[in-house]
């Protein structure tokens, strides 16, 4: 019995010691920290400011140009037939008024063509193409910014990476014998956060640019189709 009692006593002692160690470890362990987007942005340093500006402007251009191009792509399927009827009836002024009321890129092309009726066909086509180029250029406003952001934002992020690593190693060298991992933390945070931010902004701008270009190409095809339809209309024999 004495041996059994001794074993039980030792087991209880070990259990109490284990509980004491666990409690001490729990008390000394650092509290869990939540990693939020805002705290990461603050760790990125001043490089995050131009990246934030680029992202805000890029998102604005995406939304604004999408709405503008979508409005330009709307089509009245009876428009060309009405223009044809007016021209065949000699009602040029009515055709011009219809173009003004429609107020779309293709209606402005047709209005320019109607204003050149009576001149050589090549002159009419050139006038329409000039207006078409101006309309496309107006719709593509802001595309250069998106293209620049798509290529420039990752480079700015990499700049932040370099400056962050420079700060990290400078802090490590300044710490001397007291150097440890925590000394490097600030610089490494900045280096990694700016890289991620630059890539994210660049990817957003790249996808926005390609999306808007695809939408604009549809409008350009529409303008080309309307131009050819109008030129065919002028070449039709009057019945």
PDB file of C-alpha atoms in Angstrom, residues 20-129:
ATOM      1  CA  UNK A  20       1.312  25.048 -13.401  1.00  0.00           C
ATOM      2  CA  UNK A  21       3.556  25.069 -16.506  1.00  0.00           C
ATOM      3  CA  UNK A  22       0.547  25.265 -18.809  1.00  0.00           C
ATOM      4  CA  UNK A  23      -0.922  28.157 -16.841  1.00  0.00           C
ATOM      5  CA  UNK A  24       2.393  29.995 -16.887  1.00  0.00           C
ATOM      6  CA  UNK A  25       2.759  29.494 -20.644  1.00  0.00           C
ATOM      7  CA  UNK A  26      -0.768  30.726 -21.249  1.00  0.00           C
ATOM      8  CA  UNK A  27      -0.142  33.803 -19.140  1.00  0.00           C
ATOM      9  CA  UNK A  28       3.126  34.690 -20.848  1.00  0.00           C
ATOM     10  CA  UNK A  29       1.984  33.917 -24.429  1.00  0.00           C
ATOM     11  CA  UNK A  30       1.190  37.016 -26.516  1.00  0.00           C
ATOM     12  CA  UNK A  31      -2.445  37.676 -27.291  1.00  0.00           C
ATOM     13  CA  UNK A  32      -3.661  36.720 -30.750  1.00  0.00           C
ATOM     14  CA  UNK A  33      -3.514  39.676 -33.110  1.00  0.00           C
ATOM     15  CA  UNK A  34      -5.951  40.122 -35.954  1.00  0.00           C
ATOM     16  CA  UNK A  35      -4.401  41.087 -39.270  1.00  0.00           C
ATOM     17  CA  UNK A  36      -6.652  43.747 -40.814  1.00  0.00           C
ATOM     18  CA  UNK A  37      -6.363  45.399 -44.210  1.00  0.00           C
ATOM     19  CA  UNK A  38      -6.087  48.829 -42.602  1.00  0.00           C
ATOM     20  CA  UNK A  39      -3.212  47.800 -40.325  1.00  0.00           C
ATOM     21  CA  UNK A  40      -1.409  46.298 -43.310  1.00  0.00           C
ATOM     22  CA  UNK A  41      -1.836  49.524 -45.266  1.00  0.00           C
ATOM     23  CA  UNK A  42      -0.373  51.507 -42.380  1.00  0.00           C
ATOM     24  CA  UNK A  43       2.636  49.182 -42.324  1.00  0.00           C
ATOM     25  CA  UNK A  44       3.285  49.948 -45.989  1.00  0.00           C
ATOM     26  CA  UNK A  45       4.606  53.439 -45.354  1.00  0.00           C
ATOM     27  CA  UNK A  46       4.433  56.471 -47.629  1.00  0.00           C
ATOM     28  CA  UNK A  47       4.548  54.337 -50.795  1.00  0.00           C
ATOM     29  CA  UNK A  48       0.947  53.360 -50.085  1.00  0.00           C
ATOM     30  CA  UNK A  49      -0.206  56.948 -50.734  1.00  0.00           C
ATOM     31  CA  UNK A  50       0.493  57.032 -54.513  1.00  0.00           C
ATOM     32  CA  UNK A  51      -0.808  53.468 -54.806  1.00  0.00           C
ATOM     33  CA  UNK A  52      -4.053  54.509 -53.101  1.00  0.00           C
ATOM     34  CA  UNK A  53      -4.405  57.484 -55.472  1.00  0.00           C
ATOM     35  CA  UNK A  54      -3.804  55.251 -58.492  1.00  0.00           C
ATOM     36  CA  UNK A  55      -6.376  52.718 -57.328  1.00  0.00           C
ATOM     37  CA  UNK A  56      -9.075  55.338 -56.621  1.00  0.00           C
ATOM     38  CA  UNK A  57      -8.605  57.088 -59.973  1.00  0.00           C
ATOM     39  CA  UNK A  58      -8.533  53.765 -61.841  1.00  0.00           C
ATOM     40  CA  UNK A  59     -11.794  52.593 -60.266  1.00  0.00           C
ATOM     41  CA  UNK A  60     -13.399  55.963 -61.068  1.00  0.00           C
ATOM     42  CA  UNK A  61     -12.295  55.757 -64.716  1.00  0.00           C
ATOM     43  CA  UNK A  62     -13.580  52.179 -64.963  1.00  0.00           C
ATOM     44  CA  UNK A  63     -17.053  53.105 -63.715  1.00  0.00           C
ATOM     45  CA  UNK A  64     -17.308  56.418 -65.593  1.00  0.00           C
ATOM     46  CA  UNK A  65     -16.062  55.051 -68.924  1.00  0.00           C
ATOM     47  CA  UNK A  66     -18.202  51.927 -68.626  1.00  0.00           C
ATOM     48  CA  UNK A  67     -21.323  54.065 -68.272  1.00  0.00           C
ATOM     49  CA  UNK A  68     -20.268  56.346 -71.144  1.00  0.00           C
ATOM     50  CA  UNK A  69     -19.437  53.471 -73.508  1.00  0.00           C
ATOM     51  CA  UNK A  70     -22.613  51.597 -72.577  1.00  0.00           C
ATOM     52  CA  UNK A  71     -24.660  54.693 -73.407  1.00  0.00           C
ATOM     53  CA  UNK A  72     -22.823  55.048 -76.726  1.00  0.00           C
ATOM     54  CA  UNK A  73     -23.475  51.398 -77.591  1.00  0.00           C
ATOM     55  CA  UNK A  74     -27.262  51.737 -77.348  1.00  0.00           C
ATOM     56  CA  UNK A  75     -28.780  51.331 -80.775  1.00  0.00           C
ATOM     57  CA  UNK A  76     -32.082  52.359 -82.337  1.00  0.00           C
ATOM     58  CA  UNK A  77     -32.759  49.659 -84.928  1.00  0.00           C
ATOM     59  CA  UNK A  78     -35.246  51.867 -86.796  1.00  0.00           C
ATOM     60  CA  UNK A  79     -32.819  54.772 -87.111  1.00  0.00           C
ATOM     61  CA  UNK A  80     -31.237  53.913 -90.457  1.00  0.00           C
ATOM     62  CA  UNK A  81     -34.565  53.013 -92.052  1.00  0.00           C
ATOM     63  CA  UNK A  82     -36.003  56.387 -91.048  1.00  0.00           C
ATOM     64  CA  UNK A  83     -32.876  58.148 -92.371  1.00  0.00           C
ATOM     65  CA  UNK A  84     -33.263  56.249 -95.630  1.00  0.00           C
ATOM     66  CA  UNK A  85     -36.894  57.278 -95.980  1.00  0.00           C
ATOM     67  CA  UNK A  86     -36.101  60.936 -95.268  1.00  0.00           C
ATOM     68  CA  UNK A  87     -33.254  61.043 -97.784  1.00  0.00           C
ATOM     69  CA  UNK A  88     -35.263  59.314-100.504  1.00  0.00           C
ATOM     70  CA  UNK A  89     -38.084  61.790 -99.901  1.00  0.00           C
ATOM     71  CA  UNK A  90     -35.671  64.697-100.038  1.00  0.00           C
ATOM     72  CA  UNK A  91     -36.346  65.679 -96.426  1.00  0.00           C
ATOM     73  CA  UNK A  92     -32.750  66.412 -95.494  1.00  0.00           C
ATOM     74  CA  UNK A  93     -33.642  68.736 -92.638  1.00  0.00           C
ATOM     75  CA  UNK A  94     -35.883  66.090 -91.055  1.00  0.00           C
ATOM     76  CA  UNK A  95     -33.013  63.609 -91.260  1.00  0.00           C
ATOM     77  CA  UNK A  96     -30.700  66.104 -89.554  1.00  0.00           C
ATOM     78  CA  UNK A  97     -33.240  66.675 -86.766  1.00  0.00           C
ATOM     79  CA  UNK A  98     -33.536  62.928 -86.223  1.00  0.00           C
ATOM     80  CA  UNK A  99     -29.759  62.698 -85.838  1.00  0.00           C
ATOM     81  CA  UNK A 100     -29.759  65.493 -83.284  1.00  0.00           C
ATOM     82  CA  UNK A 101     -32.553  63.880 -81.268  1.00  0.00           C
ATOM     83  CA  UNK A 102     -30.855  60.483 -81.267  1.00  0.00           C
ATOM     84  CA  UNK A 103     -27.581  62.019 -80.012  1.00  0.00           C
ATOM     85  CA  UNK A 104     -25.327  58.964 -80.243  1.00  0.00           C
ATOM     86  CA  UNK A 105     -21.894  58.544 -81.818  1.00  0.00           C
ATOM     87  CA  UNK A 106     -23.326  56.842 -84.896  1.00  0.00           C
ATOM     88  CA  UNK A 107     -26.047  59.501 -85.287  1.00  0.00           C
ATOM     89  CA  UNK A 108     -23.367  62.204 -85.294  1.00  0.00           C
ATOM     90  CA  UNK A 109     -21.504  60.271 -87.990  1.00  0.00           C
ATOM     91  CA  UNK A 110     -24.616  60.081 -90.125  1.00  0.00           C
ATOM     92  CA  UNK A 111     -25.393  63.754 -89.537  1.00  0.00           C
ATOM     93  CA  UNK A 112     -21.938  64.688 -90.813  1.00  0.00           C
ATOM     94  CA  UNK A 113     -22.473  62.480 -93.850  1.00  0.00           C
ATOM     95  CA  UNK A 114     -25.881  64.050 -94.552  1.00  0.00           C
ATOM     96  CA  UNK A 115     -24.331  67.520 -94.365  1.00  0.00           C
ATOM     97  CA  UNK A 116     -21.906  66.448 -97.120  1.00  0.00           C
ATOM     98  CA  UNK A 117     -24.532  65.063 -99.508  1.00  0.00           C
ATOM     99  CA  UNK A 118     -23.890  66.347-103.035  1.00  0.00           C
ATOM    100  CA  UNK A 119     -20.133  66.215-102.721  1.00  0.00           C
ATOM    101  CA  UNK A 120     -17.929  63.412-104.100  1.00  0.00           C
ATOM    102  CA  UNK A 121     -18.401  60.105-102.275  1.00  0.00           C
ATOM    103  CA  UNK A 122     -14.778  60.072-101.129  1.00  0.00           C
ATOM    104  CA  UNK A 123     -15.247  63.464 -99.442  1.00  0.00           C
ATOM    105  CA  UNK A 124     -18.341  62.189 -97.652  1.00  0.00           C
ATOM    106  CA  UNK A 125     -16.491  59.075 -96.451  1.00  0.00           C
ATOM    107  CA  UNK A 126     -13.512  61.084 -95.221  1.00  0.00           C
ATOM    108  CA  UNK A 127     -15.773  63.464 -93.286  1.00  0.00           C
ATOM    109  CA  UNK A 128     -17.564  60.541 -91.626  1.00  0.00           C
ATOM    110  CA  UNK A 129     -14.287  58.826 -90.739  1.00  0.00           C
TER     111      UNK A 129
END
